[in-house]
Amino acid sequence: MLPGLEGVLMFALYVTMGLCQRHLEINRQKAYNGLRLRAEPSQVGSKPAVGRLWHWESTFEALRNRDFRWLWVGRLASSATFEMSGVAQGWLVYQLTGSGLALGWVGSGWSISTLLFSLYGGVLCDRVEKRDVLLWTRAAMGLNSLLIALLISFRAIRLWHLAASSLFTGVMFSFLMPAQQAIIAELVDRRTLLNAVALDAIGMGLMGIFCASLAGAMIETIGVEGVYYAMAAFYAVALFSLSKLRRTGRGYPSTNSVWRDAWEGLRYLWHSPSLLAVMGLALVRVLFAMPYRTLMPKYAEEVLGFQAMGLGLLMAAPGLGATFGSLAVAAMGDLRGKGKLFLSSGMVMGLALLLFATVRSQAFIFPALIVVGAAGNICMVTNTTLLQANALAQVRGRVMSIYLMLWGLTPLGTLPAGAIADRLGVPWVVGAQGLIVMLIFSSLFLLRPEVRSLE
């Protein structure tokens, strides 16, 4: 163990225990004071949420809402297609070309489209029924998967088909994701919003664990075209579930141009200091807390001497932590102090990255990665919740589209990180990024009380 590591471990332990203690004390005080949270009209007569915030029953509270339940089923089906597509597209591109450059070129199409079209997607989501946007985009993506499957079946598939498919998928995601995020706040009340966002993340995590391996097995047994046919079938399931959603009547028609409405969304965010800070911290996560995943193969081989199996375990550890983190947030119910939890989880995430970079013992590396995944997912869930809960309904779609745009900036973090890692080594890069994340989140925790007090 490296010198001083004991102190780092103890500090990490104290931080984590302090967070748990703080939120448990808050919930105990609420129960002691006899506070009762008002139930949704559809839930009148159910037991109050307070007093069972950490019980299994409250973990799935948002699923009692009929419309959110159908939305969640559609989300599961769509997440399955996303994970299967990542495996099938990468495998097919490499089989056609044998080129790592082609893999990067085709894969970057999604990010480019997302970066270019997300604001337009946000404008559309604010103008029309979000349910309709979800139906249109998923229908188009299902047809896209079916077309690729047919091209493979007739041995007519070419690299440019996959590049065009990646670009098209990115465009559809630019409209789909703002609607997917913004509609949650319309289907559930504010009390249940954190639980709903956490369940949304749990669904994505579960599909990530199972469907990527399922796609690999299907390629081996029935061929890659079978994966694309299965994706089209999953999209049909998503369309069926979304068709069950009731209309909310929450579209806000506008006579302004698309450009002007997009600019209004940016102006709204700029003049909302708390939301701007939350969005800025989301960018910090994208640029400094995510690149470690792309460096994991290099770290596994050069630092730990792991082969493919060891790399798979390293990559699975954050996913396991993310699932635990989402379940923990879902079990918290209508937690008070969401801003504090957001900032605290960001600090713990940075600290865990720093710990991962400085430790060489396998006994600590895997727990550190589990903490990275758990804290990172808690940070993401609370980040999303704070944006949805505090943005005006009229501009919520545009705010969430800006949030989505940040993910298109991922290469700005991964490319420099990879270049520096070639010269200095992965531990130096990941350690520096973890320190940056921890310092930035800590600074806002201490200096920006308005962010700390967000609910």
Coordinates of C-alpha atoms in Angstrom, one line a residue:
M1 CA 0.0 0.0 0.0
L2 CA 1.3 3.4 -0.9
P3 CA 2.4 5.8 1.9
G4 CA -0.4 7.9 3.3
L5 CA -3.0 5.6 1.7
E6 CA -4.3 4.7 5.1
G7 CA -5.2 8.3 5.7
V8 CA -7.0 8.5 2.3
L9 CA -9.0 5.4 3.0
M10 CA -10.0 6.7 6.4
F11 CA -11.0 10.0 5.0
A12 CA -13.1 8.3 2.3
L13 CA -14.7 6.2 5.0
Y14 CA -15.5 9.2 7.1
V15 CA -17.0 11.1 4.2
T16 CA -19.2 8.2 3.2
M17 CA -20.4 7.5 6.7
G18 CA -21.0 11.2 7.3
L19 CA -23.3 11.4 4.2
C20 CA -25.3 8.4 5.4
Q21 CA -25.5 9.7 8.9
R22 CA -26.7 13.1 7.7
H23 CA -29.5 11.8 5.6
L24 CA -30.6 9.2 8.1
E25 CA -30.8 12.0 10.7
I26 CA -32.9 14.1 8.4
N27 CA -35.3 11.3 7.8
R28 CA -35.6 10.4 11.5
Q29 CA -36.3 14.0 12.3
K30 CA -39.0 14.1 9.7
A31 CA -40.6 11.0 11.1
Y32 CA -40.3 12.3 14.6
N33 CA -42.1 15.5 13.7
G34 CA -44.9 13.5 12.3
L35 CA -44.6 15.1 8.8
R36 CA -46.9 13.6 6.2
L37 CA -46.3 14.0 2.5
R38 CA -49.4 14.4 0.3
A39 CA -50.1 11.4 -1.9
E40 CA -50.9 11.6 -5.6
P41 CA -54.7 11.5 -6.3
S42 CA -54.2 8.0 -7.6
Q43 CA -52.5 7.0 -4.4
V44 CA -55.0 8.2 -1.8
G45 CA -55.4 5.7 1.0
S46 CA -51.9 4.3 0.6
K47 CA -49.4 4.4 3.5
P48 CA -47.5 7.6 3.9
A49 CA -44.0 7.6 2.4
V50 CA -42.3 8.9 5.6
G51 CA -41.2 6.1 7.9
R52 CA -40.5 3.7 5.1
L53 CA -38.0 5.7 3.1
W54 CA -35.4 2.9 3.4
H55 CA -37.8 0.0 3.0
W56 CA -38.1 -2.2 -0.1
E57 CA -41.7 -1.0 -0.7
S58 CA -40.7 2.6 -1.2
T59 CA -37.8 1.7 -3.6
F60 CA -40.3 1.3 -6.4
E61 CA -42.8 4.0 -5.4
A62 CA -42.9 5.7 -8.7
L63 CA -44.0 2.5 -10.4
R64 CA -47.4 2.9 -8.7
N65 CA -48.0 5.7 -11.2
R66 CA -49.7 4.0 -14.2
D67 CA -48.2 6.3 -16.8
F68 CA -44.7 6.2 -15.4
R69 CA -44.9 2.4 -15.3
W70 CA -45.6 2.3 -19.1
L71 CA -42.9 4.8 -19.7
W72 CA -40.4 2.7 -17.7
V73 CA -41.3 -0.5 -19.7
G74 CA -40.6 1.5 -22.9
R75 CA -37.4 2.7 -21.4
L76 CA -36.3 -0.9 -20.6
A77 CA -37.0 -1.9 -24.2
S78 CA -35.2 1.1 -25.7
S79 CA -32.2 0.7 -23.4
A80 CA -31.9 -3.0 -24.5
T81 CA -31.6 -1.8 -28.2
F82 CA -29.0 0.8 -27.3
E83 CA -26.8 -1.8 -25.5
M84 CA -27.2 -4.4 -28.3
S85 CA -26.5 -1.8 -31.0
G86 CA -23.2 -0.9 -29.4
V87 CA -22.0 -4.5 -29.6
A88 CA -23.5 -5.4 -33.0
Q89 CA -22.4 -2.2 -34.7
G90 CA -18.8 -2.4 -33.4
W91 CA -18.5 -6.1 -34.3
L92 CA -19.9 -5.5 -37.8
V93 CA -17.7 -2.5 -38.5
Y94 CA -14.6 -4.4 -37.5
Q95 CA -15.6 -7.5 -39.5
L96 CA -16.0 -5.3 -42.6
T97 CA -12.8 -3.2 -42.2
G98 CA -10.5 -4.6 -39.5
S99 CA -9.8 -1.0 -38.7
G100 CA -9.7 0.7 -35.3
L101 CA -10.0 4.0 -37.1
A102 CA -13.2 2.9 -38.8
L103 CA -14.6 2.0 -35.4
G104 CA -13.9 5.5 -34.1
W105 CA -15.2 7.1 -37.2
V106 CA -18.5 5.3 -37.2
G107 CA -18.9 5.6 -33.5
S108 CA -18.3 9.3 -33.5
G109 CA -21.3 9.9 -35.7
W110 CA -23.6 9.5 -32.8
S111 CA -21.8 12.2 -30.7
I112 CA -21.6 14.6 -33.7
S113 CA -25.3 14.4 -34.4
T114 CA -26.2 14.8 -30.7
L115 CA -24.0 17.9 -30.4
L116 CA -25.5 19.5 -33.5
F117 CA -29.2 18.7 -33.1
S118 CA -29.9 18.5 -29.3
L119 CA -31.1 22.2 -29.0
Y120 CA -33.6 21.7 -31.9
G121 CA -34.8 18.6 -30.1
G122 CA -35.3 20.6 -26.9
V123 CA -37.3 23.3 -28.8
L124 CA -39.6 20.6 -30.3
C125 CA -40.1 19.0 -27.0
D126 CA -41.3 22.2 -25.4
R127 CA -43.7 22.9 -28.3
V128 CA -45.5 19.6 -28.7
E129 CA -46.6 16.7 -26.6
K130 CA -43.5 14.8 -25.4
R131 CA -45.4 11.5 -25.8
D132 CA -45.7 12.1 -29.6
V133 CA -41.9 12.9 -29.8
L134 CA -41.1 9.6 -28.1
L135 CA -43.4 7.7 -30.4
W136 CA -42.1 9.3 -33.7
T137 CA -38.4 8.9 -32.8
R138 CA -38.7 5.3 -31.6
A139 CA -40.7 4.3 -34.7
A140 CA -38.0 5.8 -36.9
M141 CA -35.2 4.1 -35.0
G142 CA -37.0 0.7 -35.2
L143 CA -37.3 1.1 -39.0
N144 CA -33.6 2.0 -39.1
S145 CA -32.7 -1.3 -37.2
L146 CA -35.0 -3.3 -39.5
L147 CA -33.3 -1.8 -42.6
I148 CA -29.8 -2.7 -41.4
A149 CA -31.0 -6.2 -40.6
L150 CA -32.4 -6.6 -44.1
L151 CA -29.1 -5.3 -45.7
I152 CA -27.1 -7.8 -43.7
S153 CA -29.5 -10.6 -44.6
F154 CA -29.2 -9.9 -48.3
R155 CA -25.4 -9.4 -48.0
A156 CA -25.7 -5.8 -49.2
I157 CA -24.4 -4.1 -46.1
R158 CA -21.5 -1.5 -46.6
L159 CA -19.5 0.6 -44.2
W160 CA -21.3 3.8 -45.3
H161 CA -24.6 2.2 -44.3
L162 CA -23.4 1.9 -40.7
A163 CA -22.0 5.4 -40.7
A164 CA -25.3 6.8 -41.9
S165 CA -27.2 4.7 -39.4
S166 CA -25.0 6.0 -36.6
L167 CA -25.6 9.6 -37.7
F168 CA -29.3 9.0 -38.0
T169 CA -29.5 7.4 -34.6
G170 CA -27.7 10.4 -33.1
V171 CA -30.2 12.8 -34.7
M172 CA -33.1 10.8 -33.3
F173 CA -31.5 10.7 -29.8
S174 CA -31.3 14.5 -30.0
F175 CA -35.1 14.6 -30.0
L176 CA -35.7 11.5 -28.0
M177 CA -33.7 12.1 -24.9
P178 CA -34.9 15.6 -24.0
A179 CA -38.4 14.3 -24.3
Q180 CA -37.6 11.2 -22.3
Q181 CA -36.1 13.2 -19.4
A182 CA -38.6 16.1 -19.4
I183 CA -41.7 13.9 -19.5
I184 CA -40.8 12.3 -16.2
A185 CA -41.5 15.5 -14.4
E186 CA -44.9 15.7 -16.1
L187 CA -46.0 12.2 -15.1
V188 CA -45.0 12.1 -11.5
D189 CA -45.2 14.8 -8.8
R190 CA -42.2 16.5 -7.3
R191 CA -42.3 14.3 -4.2
T192 CA -41.7 11.2 -6.4
L193 CA -39.4 12.7 -9.0
L194 CA -36.1 11.6 -7.4
N195 CA -37.4 8.1 -7.1
A196 CA -38.6 8.1 -10.7
V197 CA -35.2 9.3 -12.1
A198 CA -33.4 6.7 -10.0
L199 CA -35.7 3.9 -11.3
D200 CA -35.0 5.2 -14.8
A201 CA -31.3 4.8 -14.2
I202 CA -31.8 1.4 -12.7
G203 CA -33.5 0.3 -15.9
M204 CA -30.6 1.5 -18.0
G205 CA -28.1 -0.2 -15.7
L206 CA -29.9 -3.6 -15.8
M207 CA -30.1 -3.6 -19.6
G208 CA -26.4 -2.6 -19.7
I209 CA -25.5 -5.6 -17.6
F210 CA -27.6 -8.2 -19.5
C211 CA -28.2 -7.1 -23.1
A212 CA -24.6 -6.5 -24.1
S213 CA -23.7 -10.1 -23.3
L214 CA -26.9 -11.2 -24.9
A215 CA -26.0 -9.5 -28.2
G216 CA -22.6 -11.2 -28.1
A217 CA -24.2 -14.6 -27.6
M218 CA -26.7 -13.9 -30.4
I219 CA -23.9 -13.0 -32.9
E220 CA -22.2 -16.3 -32.2
T221 CA -25.4 -18.4 -32.6
I222 CA -27.8 -16.7 -35.1
G223 CA -25.6 -14.0 -36.7
V224 CA -25.4 -10.3 -36.3
E225 CA -28.5 -9.8 -38.4
G226 CA -30.5 -11.5 -35.7
V227 CA -29.4 -8.9 -33.2
Y228 CA -30.8 -6.1 -35.5
Y229 CA -34.0 -8.0 -35.9
A230 CA -34.3 -8.3 -32.1
M231 CA -33.6 -4.6 -31.8
A232 CA -36.5 -3.9 -34.2
A233 CA -38.7 -6.2 -32.0
F234 CA -37.7 -4.3 -28.8
Y235 CA -38.6 -1.0 -30.5
A236 CA -42.0 -2.5 -31.2
V237 CA -42.4 -3.3 -27.5
A238 CA -41.4 0.3 -26.7
L239 CA -43.9 1.7 -29.1
F240 CA -46.7 -0.4 -27.6
S241 CA -45.9 0.7 -24.1
L242 CA -45.6 4.4 -25.1
S243 CA -48.9 4.3 -26.9
K244 CA -50.5 3.5 -23.5
L245 CA -49.4 6.9 -22.1
R246 CA -52.1 9.4 -21.6
R247 CA -51.7 12.8 -23.1
T248 CA -50.6 15.4 -20.6
G249 CA -51.6 18.5 -22.7
R250 CA -48.3 20.1 -21.8
G251 CA -47.1 21.3 -25.2
Y252 CA -46.3 25.0 -25.4
P253 CA -46.8 26.2 -29.0
S254 CA -44.7 29.1 -30.1
T255 CA -44.7 31.5 -33.0
N256 CA -41.0 32.2 -32.6
S257 CA -38.4 30.7 -35.0
V258 CA -36.6 27.6 -33.8
W259 CA -33.4 29.7 -33.5
R260 CA -35.1 32.2 -31.3
D261 CA -36.6 29.6 -29.0
A262 CA -33.3 27.8 -28.8
W263 CA -31.6 31.1 -27.8
E264 CA -34.3 31.7 -25.2
G265 CA -33.5 28.4 -23.6
L266 CA -29.8 29.3 -23.4
R267 CA -30.7 32.8 -22.0
Y268 CA -32.9 31.2 -19.4
L269 CA -30.1 28.9 -18.2
W270 CA -27.6 31.8 -18.2
H271 CA -29.9 33.9 -16.0
S272 CA -30.5 31.0 -13.6
P273 CA -27.2 30.9 -11.6
S274 CA -28.1 27.8 -9.6
L275 CA -29.1 25.8 -12.7
L276 CA -26.1 27.0 -14.6
A277 CA -23.8 25.8 -11.8
V278 CA -25.6 22.4 -11.8
M279 CA -25.1 22.2 -15.6
G280 CA -21.5 23.2 -15.3
L281 CA -20.9 20.4 -12.8
A282 CA -22.4 18.0 -15.3
L283 CA -19.8 19.2 -17.8
V284 CA -17.1 18.5 -15.1
R285 CA -18.4 15.0 -14.8
V286 CA -18.3 14.5 -18.6
L287 CA -14.8 15.9 -19.1
F288 CA -13.0 14.6 -16.0
A289 CA -15.0 11.7 -14.4
M290 CA -15.8 9.7 -17.5
P291 CA -12.6 9.3 -19.4
Y292 CA -11.2 6.7 -17.0
R293 CA -13.5 4.1 -18.7
T294 CA -11.8 4.5 -22.1
L295 CA -8.4 4.2 -20.5
M296 CA -9.3 0.9 -18.7
P297 CA -7.9 -1.5 -21.3
K298 CA -4.5 0.3 -21.1
Y299 CA -4.6 0.3 -17.3
A300 CA -5.6 -3.4 -17.1
E301 CA -2.7 -4.5 -19.3
E302 CA 0.1 -2.1 -18.4
V303 CA -0.5 -1.6 -14.7
L304 CA -2.2 -4.8 -13.5
G305 CA -1.2 -7.3 -16.2
F306 CA -4.8 -8.4 -16.7
Q307 CA -6.1 -10.2 -19.7
A308 CA -9.6 -10.0 -21.2
M309 CA -11.3 -11.6 -18.3
G310 CA -9.7 -9.2 -15.8
L311 CA -10.6 -6.3 -18.0
G312 CA -14.2 -7.4 -18.1
L313 CA -14.3 -7.5 -14.3
L314 CA -12.8 -4.0 -14.1
M315 CA -15.4 -2.7 -16.4
A316 CA -18.2 -4.5 -14.6
A317 CA -17.3 -3.1 -11.1
P318 CA -18.5 0.5 -11.8
G319 CA -21.7 -0.9 -13.3
L320 CA -22.3 -2.9 -10.2
G321 CA -21.7 0.2 -8.1
A322 CA -24.0 2.2 -10.3
T323 CA -26.9 -0.3 -9.8
F324 CA -26.4 -0.1 -6.0
G325 CA -26.2 3.7 -6.1
S326 CA -29.5 3.9 -8.0
L327 CA -31.2 1.5 -5.7
A328 CA -30.0 3.5 -2.7
V329 CA -31.4 6.8 -4.2
A330 CA -34.7 5.1 -5.1
A331 CA -35.0 3.9 -1.5
M332 CA -34.5 7.4 -0.1
G333 CA -37.9 8.6 -1.3
D334 CA -38.5 12.3 -1.2
L335 CA -35.1 13.0 0.4
R336 CA -34.5 16.5 1.7
G337 CA -31.1 18.0 0.8
K338 CA -30.8 16.9 -2.8
G339 CA -28.3 19.7 -3.6
K340 CA -26.1 18.6 -0.7
L341 CA -26.3 14.9 -1.9
F342 CA -25.5 16.0 -5.4
L343 CA -22.3 17.9 -4.3
S344 CA -21.3 15.3 -1.7
S345 CA -21.6 12.4 -4.2
G346 CA -19.4 14.3 -6.7
M347 CA -16.8 14.8 -4.0
V348 CA -16.8 11.1 -3.1
M349 CA -16.6 10.2 -6.8
G350 CA -13.5 12.3 -7.3
L351 CA -12.0 10.9 -4.1
A352 CA -12.7 7.3 -5.3
L353 CA -11.0 8.0 -8.6
L354 CA -8.0 9.4 -6.9
L355 CA -7.9 6.3 -4.6
F356 CA -8.2 4.0 -7.7
A357 CA -5.3 5.7 -9.4
T358 CA -2.9 5.5 -6.4
V359 CA -3.6 2.0 -5.2
R360 CA -2.1 -1.1 -6.8
S361 CA -3.6 -3.8 -4.6
Q362 CA -6.5 -5.7 -6.2
A363 CA -8.1 -5.8 -2.7
F364 CA -8.7 -2.0 -3.0
I365 CA -9.0 -1.4 -6.7
F366 CA -12.3 -3.2 -7.2
P367 CA -14.0 -1.6 -4.1
A368 CA -12.7 1.8 -5.3
L369 CA -14.3 1.2 -8.7
I370 CA -17.6 0.1 -7.1
V371 CA -17.6 3.4 -5.1
V372 CA -16.8 5.3 -8.3
G373 CA -19.9 3.8 -10.0
A374 CA -22.2 4.2 -7.0
A375 CA -21.2 7.8 -6.3
G376 CA -21.2 8.7 -10.0
N377 CA -24.7 7.3 -10.5
I378 CA -26.0 9.1 -7.4
C379 CA -24.4 12.3 -8.7
M380 CA -26.0 11.8 -12.2
V381 CA -29.5 10.9 -10.8
T382 CA -29.5 14.0 -8.4
N383 CA -28.1 16.2 -11.2
T384 CA -30.9 15.2 -13.6
T385 CA -33.5 15.6 -10.8
L386 CA -32.4 19.1 -9.8
L387 CA -32.5 20.2 -13.5
Q388 CA -36.0 18.7 -14.0
A389 CA -37.5 20.0 -10.7
N390 CA -36.1 23.5 -10.9
A391 CA -36.5 24.4 -14.6
L392 CA -39.7 26.1 -15.7
A393 CA -42.0 23.7 -17.5
Q394 CA -42.1 25.9 -20.6
V395 CA -38.3 25.5 -21.1
R396 CA -37.7 22.1 -19.5
G397 CA -37.2 20.4 -22.8
R398 CA -34.5 22.9 -23.9
V399 CA -32.7 22.7 -20.5
M400 CA -32.6 18.9 -20.8
S401 CA -31.4 19.1 -24.4
I402 CA -28.5 21.3 -23.3
Y403 CA -27.8 18.6 -20.6
L404 CA -27.7 16.0 -23.4
M405 CA -25.4 18.2 -25.6
L406 CA -22.8 17.9 -22.9
W407 CA -22.4 14.2 -23.6
G408 CA -21.5 15.1 -27.1
L409 CA -18.4 16.8 -25.7
T410 CA -17.1 13.5 -24.3
P411 CA -14.2 13.4 -26.9
L412 CA -12.9 16.7 -25.4
G413 CA -12.1 14.7 -22.3
T414 CA -11.2 11.3 -23.6
L415 CA -8.8 12.4 -26.4
P416 CA -6.5 14.5 -24.3
A417 CA -6.6 12.0 -21.5
G418 CA -5.5 9.2 -23.9
A419 CA -2.7 11.3 -25.3
I420 CA -1.4 12.3 -21.8
A421 CA -1.7 8.7 -20.6
D422 CA 0.6 7.6 -23.4
R423 CA 3.3 9.9 -22.0
L424 CA 2.8 9.8 -18.2
G425 CA 0.7 6.7 -17.6
V426 CA -2.9 6.1 -16.8
P427 CA -2.6 6.4 -13.0
W428 CA -1.3 10.0 -13.3
V429 CA -4.2 11.0 -15.6
V430 CA -7.0 9.4 -13.6
G431 CA -5.5 10.6 -10.3
A432 CA -5.3 14.2 -11.6
Q433 CA -8.9 14.0 -13.0
G434 CA -10.2 12.6 -9.7
L435 CA -8.5 15.5 -7.8
I436 CA -10.0 18.1 -10.2
V437 CA -13.5 16.6 -9.7
M438 CA -13.1 16.5 -5.9
L439 CA -11.8 20.1 -5.7
I440 CA -14.5 21.6 -8.0
F441 CA -17.4 19.9 -6.2
S442 CA -15.9 20.7 -2.8
S443 CA -15.5 24.4 -3.8
L444 CA -19.1 24.7 -4.8
F445 CA -20.2 22.9 -1.7
L446 CA -18.4 25.5 0.4
L447 CA -18.9 28.7 -1.7
R448 CA -22.3 28.3 -3.4
P449 CA -25.0 27.9 -0.7
E450 CA -27.8 28.4 -3.3
V451 CA -26.6 25.2 -5.1
R452 CA -26.3 23.4 -1.8
S453 CA -29.9 24.3 -0.9
L454 CA -31.5 23.2 -4.1
E455 CA -34.4 20.6 -3.8

